[in-house]
């Protein structure tokens, strides 16, 4: 069911600063940027093979990324797994006993469809299922 790690979500205070740091330290290049208003985030995707590092900056104080940083500081926020069929993967997750953040798949960035599984039911890691456009 899991094709590969699509991306690792990394919550940061300031996107431009983090992008510059990833470029200087790791030579990582931005391949996509997007603001997702409903989630209150601005993201930059850095290419890592077939997958990405997804740098996330909050666009408002009540966004989940802002609350995450308030609690934990900057750091790894979630892991996105690429799947062929997010609806089927979500059904399996539900059947397997995961607590769902999203009852139905919903639009993610760059035209993907995504669904999140609650970290309390995933041994402490927020998990995202990602279906490519
Ligand atoms: Co993500």
XYZ file of N, CA, C and O and ligand atoms in Angstrom:
533
model
N 0.833 -1.205 0.000
C 0.000 0.000 0.000
C 0.872 1.261 0.000
O 0.571 2.225 -0.694
N 1.975 1.254 0.758
C 2.842 2.431 0.828
C 3.888 2.363 -0.284
O 4.661 1.421 -0.341
N 3.889 3.372 -1.150
C 4.821 3.379 -2.285
C 6.209 3.867 -1.877
O 7.217 3.327 -2.268
N 6.226 4.961 -1.150
C 7.491 5.552 -0.709
C 7.157 6.665 0.273
O 5.978 6.980 0.480
N 8.190 7.227 0.860
C 7.957 8.419 1.672
C 7.824 9.596 0.704
O 8.763 9.930 -0.019
N 6.642 10.173 0.665
C 6.381 11.297 -0.235
C 7.081 12.549 0.272
O 7.721 13.258 -0.495
N 6.925 12.805 1.562
C 7.612 13.952 2.137
C 7.689 13.846 3.655
O 6.930 13.123 4.283
N 8.652 14.570 4.183
C 8.729 14.787 5.626
C 8.374 16.243 5.856
O 8.995 17.145 5.268
N 7.355 16.479 6.656
C 6.920 17.835 6.972
C 7.733 18.384 8.136
O 7.862 17.741 9.176
N 8.304 19.562 7.949
C 9.188 20.169 8.930
C 8.655 21.566 9.250
O 8.633 22.439 8.377
N 8.201 21.744 10.474
C 7.637 23.031 10.899
C 8.759 24.007 11.237
O 9.668 23.667 12.001
N 8.683 25.199 10.662
C 9.731 26.209 10.883
C 9.086 27.557 11.220
O 7.948 27.831 10.852
N 9.849 28.396 11.913
C 9.370 29.745 12.243
C 9.241 30.595 10.985
O 8.234 31.265 10.771
N 10.295 30.572 10.179
C 10.363 31.486 9.035
C 10.790 30.709 7.794
O 11.894 30.168 7.738
N 9.894 30.669 6.822
C 10.119 29.817 5.641
C 11.338 30.254 4.834
O 12.162 29.420 4.450
N 11.457 31.541 4.595
C 12.562 32.017 3.747
C 13.918 31.728 4.390
O 14.867 31.328 3.710
N 13.989 31.909 5.705
C 15.226 31.617 6.425
C 15.555 30.129 6.349
O 16.699 29.747 6.101
N 14.553 29.300 6.531
C 14.762 27.845 6.505
C 15.159 27.378 5.110
O 16.046 26.538 4.952
N 14.510 27.929 4.077
C 14.844 27.573 2.685
C 16.305 27.914 2.402
O 17.047 27.104 1.835
N 16.716 29.097 2.820
C 18.098 29.521 2.589
C 19.069 28.612 3.327
O 20.129 28.251 2.804
N 18.689 28.193 4.533
C 19.563 27.330 5.336
C 19.699 25.941 4.704
O 20.804 25.403 4.596
N 18.585 25.371 4.280
C 18.630 24.064 3.600
C 19.476 24.152 2.325
O 20.197 23.212 1.979
N 19.390 25.297 1.628
C 20.186 25.484 0.404
C 21.675 25.558 0.752
O 22.496 24.856 0.157
N 22.007 26.350 1.764
C 23.408 26.562 2.117
C 24.045 25.298 2.696
O 25.193 24.983 2.407
N 23.283 24.587 3.540
C 23.859 23.455 4.278
C 23.813 22.169 3.462
O 24.764 21.390 3.449
N 22.680 21.940 2.764
C 22.466 20.652 2.094
C 22.376 20.776 0.577
O 22.227 19.772 -0.120
N 22.439 21.979 0.060
C 22.323 22.175 -1.386
C 20.936 21.876 -1.911
O 20.764 21.575 -3.098
N 19.929 21.920 -1.045
C 18.559 21.560 -1.435
C 17.894 22.720 -2.170
O 18.030 23.882 -1.774
N 17.176 22.393 -3.242
C 16.519 23.408 -4.066
C 15.000 23.334 -3.921
O 14.421 22.247 -3.895
N 14.376 24.491 -3.900
C 12.914 24.565 -3.850
C 12.352 24.197 -5.222
O 12.777 24.756 -6.233
N 11.422 23.248 -5.242
C 10.773 22.877 -6.503
C 9.305 23.293 -6.545
O 8.672 23.262 -7.592
N 8.775 23.706 -5.404
C 7.362 24.101 -5.377
C 7.108 24.930 -4.127
O 7.627 24.601 -3.058
N 6.336 25.982 -4.261
C 5.859 26.706 -3.077
C 4.360 26.911 -3.232
O 3.846 27.015 -4.351
N 3.694 26.934 -2.102
C 2.236 27.075 -2.144
C 1.747 27.549 -0.787
O 2.318 27.171 0.247
N 0.702 28.358 -0.791
C 0.018 28.717 0.450
C -1.300 27.967 0.473
O -2.054 28.002 -0.503
N -1.534 27.246 1.569
C -2.778 26.483 1.709
C -3.571 27.142 2.819
O -3.323 26.918 3.999
N -4.504 28.005 2.407
C -5.210 28.863 3.366
C -5.993 28.054 4.384
O -6.010 28.395 5.564
N -6.652 26.991 3.940
C -7.515 26.249 4.880
C -6.693 25.624 6.012
O -7.209 25.412 7.097
N -5.418 25.322 5.743
C -4.552 24.757 6.781
C -3.703 25.819 7.472
O -2.978 25.515 8.422
N -3.766 27.059 6.971
C -2.985 28.130 7.586
C -1.492 27.921 7.461
O -0.737 28.221 8.391
N -1.038 27.412 6.303
C 0.392 27.188 6.109
C 0.865 27.682 4.747
O 0.118 27.728 3.772
N 2.142 28.067 4.742
C 2.866 28.322 3.511
C 3.946 27.246 3.469
O 4.611 26.995 4.474
N 4.072 26.594 2.324
C 5.034 25.498 2.251
C 6.039 25.721 1.139
O 5.770 26.402 0.147
N 7.223 25.142 1.321
C 8.211 25.033 0.261
C 8.625 23.574 0.201
O 8.954 22.987 1.234
N 8.563 22.992 -0.988
C 9.000 21.612 -1.173
C 10.408 21.618 -1.740
O 10.683 22.293 -2.740
N 11.283 20.861 -1.092
C 12.657 20.690 -1.550
C 12.773 19.273 -2.066
O 12.354 18.327 -1.390
N 13.322 19.108 -3.265
C 13.395 17.775 -3.872
C 14.423 16.920 -3.165
O 15.544 17.360 -2.882
N 14.023 15.680 -2.849
C 14.932 14.661 -2.310
C 14.601 13.373 -3.058
O 13.668 12.660 -2.690
N 15.327 13.087 -4.128
C 14.968 11.941 -4.960
C 13.556 12.118 -5.492
O 13.213 13.176 -6.026
N 12.726 11.074 -5.310
C 11.329 11.127 -5.753
C 10.441 11.853 -4.761
O 9.278 12.120 -5.059
N 10.964 12.132 -3.590
C 10.150 12.729 -2.539
C 10.610 14.140 -2.215
O 11.343 14.774 -2.990
N 10.166 14.620 -1.073
C 10.404 16.014 -0.707
C 10.654 16.165 0.786
O 10.206 15.342 1.576
N 11.336 17.243 1.114
C 11.194 17.817 2.443
C 10.210 18.966 2.282
O 10.331 19.768 1.353
N 9.230 19.000 3.162
C 8.189 20.029 3.088
C 8.385 20.981 4.269
O 8.073 20.635 5.408
N 8.940 22.154 3.987
C 9.084 23.161 5.034
C 7.757 23.896 5.181
O 7.153 24.311 4.185
N 7.312 24.031 6.419
C 5.993 24.599 6.704
C 6.099 25.781 7.648
O 6.698 25.665 8.727
N 5.518 26.899 7.221
C 5.449 28.095 8.068
C 3.981 28.419 8.292
O 3.190 28.374 7.338
N 3.611 28.736 9.517
C 2.216 29.102 9.805
C 1.886 30.456 9.197
O 2.724 31.360 9.180
N 0.668 30.615 8.694
C 0.238 31.910 8.167
C -0.693 32.623 9.140
O -1.068 33.763 8.917
N -1.089 31.928 10.217
C -1.910 32.581 11.246
C -1.693 31.862 12.579
O -1.322 30.682 12.602
N -1.934 32.580 13.686
C -1.582 32.050 15.008
C -2.366 30.802 15.407
O -1.905 30.032 16.237
N -3.549 30.587 14.808
C -4.363 29.436 15.226
C -4.169 28.241 14.283
O -4.896 27.263 14.379
N -3.196 28.326 13.376
C -2.996 27.197 12.462
C -2.325 26.046 13.210
O -1.609 26.255 14.191
N -2.569 24.815 12.778
C -1.976 23.661 13.453
C -0.446 23.744 13.541
O 0.135 23.322 14.544
N 0.191 24.308 12.521
C 1.652 24.412 12.549
C 2.097 25.427 13.605
O 3.070 25.206 14.324
N 1.350 26.516 13.746
C 1.662 27.502 14.796
C 1.529 26.870 16.174
O 2.397 27.055 17.035
N 0.475 26.100 16.374
C 0.264 25.459 17.682
C 1.336 24.408 17.950
O 1.804 24.260 19.068
N 1.729 23.700 16.887
C 2.799 22.697 17.024
C 4.088 23.360 17.490
O 4.753 22.886 18.422
N 4.456 24.473 16.847
C 5.710 25.161 17.189
C 5.640 25.729 18.606
O 6.621 25.699 19.351
N 4.451 26.211 18.969
C 4.261 26.728 20.334
C 4.547 25.634 21.371
O 5.187 25.872 22.387
N 4.067 24.435 21.092
C 4.231 23.307 22.032
C 5.637 22.709 21.983
O 6.215 22.390 23.002
N 6.146 22.514 20.778
C 7.363 21.703 20.598
C 8.565 22.458 20.073
O 9.651 21.897 20.000
N 8.366 23.681 19.634
C 9.413 24.373 18.885
C 9.468 23.846 17.459
O 8.645 23.017 17.058
N 10.436 24.321 16.691
C 10.586 23.850 15.320
C 10.951 22.366 15.324
O 11.587 21.881 16.254
N 10.591 21.673 14.251
C 10.999 20.267 14.162
C 10.131 19.472 13.217
O 9.268 20.021 12.518
N 10.377 18.169 13.208
C 9.614 17.273 12.328
C 8.153 17.279 12.772
O 7.854 17.065 13.947
N 7.266 17.539 11.822
C 5.844 17.704 12.116
C 5.021 16.489 11.692
O 4.126 16.066 12.402
N 5.315 15.932 10.532
C 4.595 14.738 10.080
C 5.374 14.023 8.990
O 6.327 14.573 8.429
N 4.960 12.786 8.720
C 5.533 12.022 7.613
C 4.416 11.716 6.624
O 3.332 11.257 7.020
N 4.671 12.017 5.361
C 3.697 11.760 4.306
C 4.097 10.520 3.517
O 5.207 10.461 2.982
N 3.206 9.541 3.472
C 3.442 8.324 2.692
C 2.661 8.395 1.386
O 1.468 8.704 1.391
N 3.334 8.100 0.281
C 2.659 8.103 -1.019
C 1.923 6.782 -1.216
O 2.500 5.714 -0.993
N 0.667 6.894 -1.598
C -0.175 5.718 -1.859
C -0.834 5.885 -3.233
O -0.946 7.000 -3.744
N -1.252 4.759 -3.824
C -1.918 4.828 -5.127
C -3.345 5.345 -4.994
O -3.840 6.035 -5.871
N -4.001 4.953 -3.891
C -5.427 5.241 -3.736
C -5.655 5.666 -2.285
O -5.701 4.824 -1.385
N -5.776 6.965 -2.078
C -5.851 7.473 -0.704
C -7.142 7.044 -0.011
O -7.150 6.796 1.195
N -8.231 6.920 -0.776
C -9.495 6.484 -0.169
C -9.375 5.049 0.338
O -9.814 4.732 1.453
N -8.742 4.192 -0.447
C -8.550 2.796 -0.037
C -7.594 2.725 1.151
O -7.820 1.955 2.094
N -6.532 3.527 1.118
C -5.566 3.534 2.220
C -6.226 4.018 3.506
O -5.969 3.489 4.595
N -7.092 5.017 3.380
C -7.799 5.545 4.553
C -8.762 4.500 5.118
O -8.872 4.343 6.343
N -9.424 3.775 4.235
C -10.335 2.706 4.677
C -9.562 1.632 5.434
O -9.999 1.153 6.486
N -8.396 1.270 4.919
C -7.565 0.281 5.604
C -7.111 0.799 6.967
O -7.118 0.068 7.958
N -6.721 2.079 7.015
C -6.264 2.677 8.279
C -7.391 2.663 9.311
O -7.171 2.349 10.485
N -8.596 2.983 8.853
C -9.768 2.987 9.743
C -10.007 1.568 10.270
O -10.158 1.356 11.470
N -9.966 0.622 9.357
C -10.215 -0.773 9.726
C -9.119 -1.289 10.671
O -9.389 -2.087 11.570
N -7.904 -0.785 10.448
C -6.778 -1.226 11.268
C -6.736 -0.595 12.642
O -5.875 -0.942 13.452
N -7.632 0.378 12.890
C -7.736 0.942 14.232
C -7.128 2.314 14.406
O -7.001 2.797 15.532
N -6.753 2.967 13.317
C -6.201 4.319 13.434
C -7.316 5.316 13.748
O -8.442 5.165 13.286
N -6.954 6.321 14.528
C -7.858 7.460 14.737
C -7.621 8.416 13.580
O -6.479 8.810 13.302
N -8.698 8.783 12.892
C -8.552 9.589 11.682
C -8.681 11.072 12.007
O -9.594 11.481 12.730
N -7.781 11.871 11.481
C -7.942 13.326 11.526
C -8.927 13.732 10.434
O -9.773 14.596 10.635
N -8.795 13.095 9.274
C -9.696 13.358 8.134
C -10.546 12.120 7.880
O -10.015 11.044 7.622
N -11.847 12.294 7.948
C -12.758 11.179 7.681
C -12.800 10.853 6.194
O -13.108 9.729 5.805
N -12.511 11.861 5.380
C -12.502 11.690 3.923
C -11.223 12.321 3.379
O -10.728 13.287 3.954
N -10.711 11.801 2.251
C -9.577 12.472 1.603
C -9.947 13.903 1.226
O -11.112 14.198 0.937
N -8.946 14.769 1.258
C -9.187 16.180 0.926
C -7.999 16.694 0.121
O -6.932 16.066 0.111
N -8.159 17.834 -0.533
C -7.060 18.344 -1.357
C -5.860 18.752 -0.512
O -6.011 19.389 0.532
N -4.658 18.336 -0.937
C -3.413 18.794 -0.340
C -2.750 19.787 -1.281
O -3.420 20.379 -2.125
N -1.447 19.969 -1.162
C -0.756 20.886 -2.065
C -0.456 20.181 -3.382
O -0.582 18.961 -3.486
N -0.058 20.918 -4.360
C 0.298 20.499 -5.721
C -0.665 19.475 -6.309
O -0.287 18.549 -7.001
N -1.960 19.667 -5.999
C -2.986 18.846 -6.638
C -3.139 17.447 -6.063
O -3.859 16.625 -6.623
N -2.472 17.170 -4.949
C -2.607 15.842 -4.342
C -3.933 15.733 -3.597
O -4.601 16.736 -3.326
N -4.299 14.488 -3.271
C -5.373 14.231 -2.312
C -4.729 13.584 -1.100
O -3.884 12.686 -1.241
N -5.129 14.052 0.088
C -4.434 13.615 1.304
C -5.433 13.289 2.408
O -6.601 13.695 2.361
N -4.952 12.554 3.410
C -5.718 12.306 4.636
C -4.720 12.072 5.759
O -3.702 11.403 5.553
N -5.024 12.639 6.928
C -4.123 12.525 8.076
C -4.657 11.523 9.102
O -5.868 11.432 9.324
N -3.708 10.820 9.738
C -4.004 9.904 10.845
C -3.440 10.499 12.120
O -2.319 11.038 12.120
N -4.207 10.419 13.195
C -3.836 11.092 14.441
C -2.597 10.463 15.079
O -2.500 9.230 15.158
N -1.658 11.309 15.547
C -0.427 10.763 16.146
C -0.682 9.867 17.364
O 0.079 8.943 17.617
N -1.765 10.133 18.090
C -2.045 9.307 19.284
C -2.324 7.858 18.896
O -2.152 6.957 19.711
N -2.754 7.656 17.654
C -3.011 6.281 17.215
C -1.901 5.773 16.301
O -2.018 4.689 15.723
N -0.825 6.546 16.164
C 0.293 6.154 15.292
C 1.618 6.247 16.051
O 2.629 6.670 15.495
N 1.572 5.852 17.309
C 2.777 5.813 18.141
C 3.527 7.140 18.142
O 4.757 7.174 18.080
N 2.753 8.223 18.134
C 3.350 9.539 18.342
C 3.721 10.317 17.102
O 4.273 11.412 17.209
N 3.419 9.750 15.923
C 3.769 10.465 14.682
C 2.502 10.787 13.889
O 1.677 9.895 13.630
N 2.361 12.054 13.537
C 1.284 12.454 12.643
C 1.595 11.904 11.248
O 2.664 12.167 10.696
N 0.677 11.102 10.715
C 0.899 10.438 9.428
C -0.063 10.994 8.385
O -1.245 11.196 8.660
N 0.474 11.265 7.215
C -0.319 11.763 6.092
C -0.247 10.750 4.951
O 0.843 10.270 4.618
N -1.379 10.413 4.406
C -1.453 9.566 3.217
C -1.614 10.496 2.025
O -2.440 11.409 2.058
N -0.805 10.285 0.984
C -0.747 11.226 -0.141
C -0.932 10.481 -1.460
O -0.178 9.559 -1.759
N -1.933 10.916 -2.217
C -2.127 10.387 -3.574
C -1.753 11.464 -4.566
O -2.258 12.591 -4.501
N -0.867 11.130 -5.463
C -0.402 12.078 -6.479
C -1.545 12.468 -7.421
O -2.472 11.684 -7.609
N -1.461 13.655 -8.025
C -2.495 14.047 -8.982
C -2.543 13.094 -10.168
O -1.538 12.561 -10.555
Co 2.338 17.105 4.358
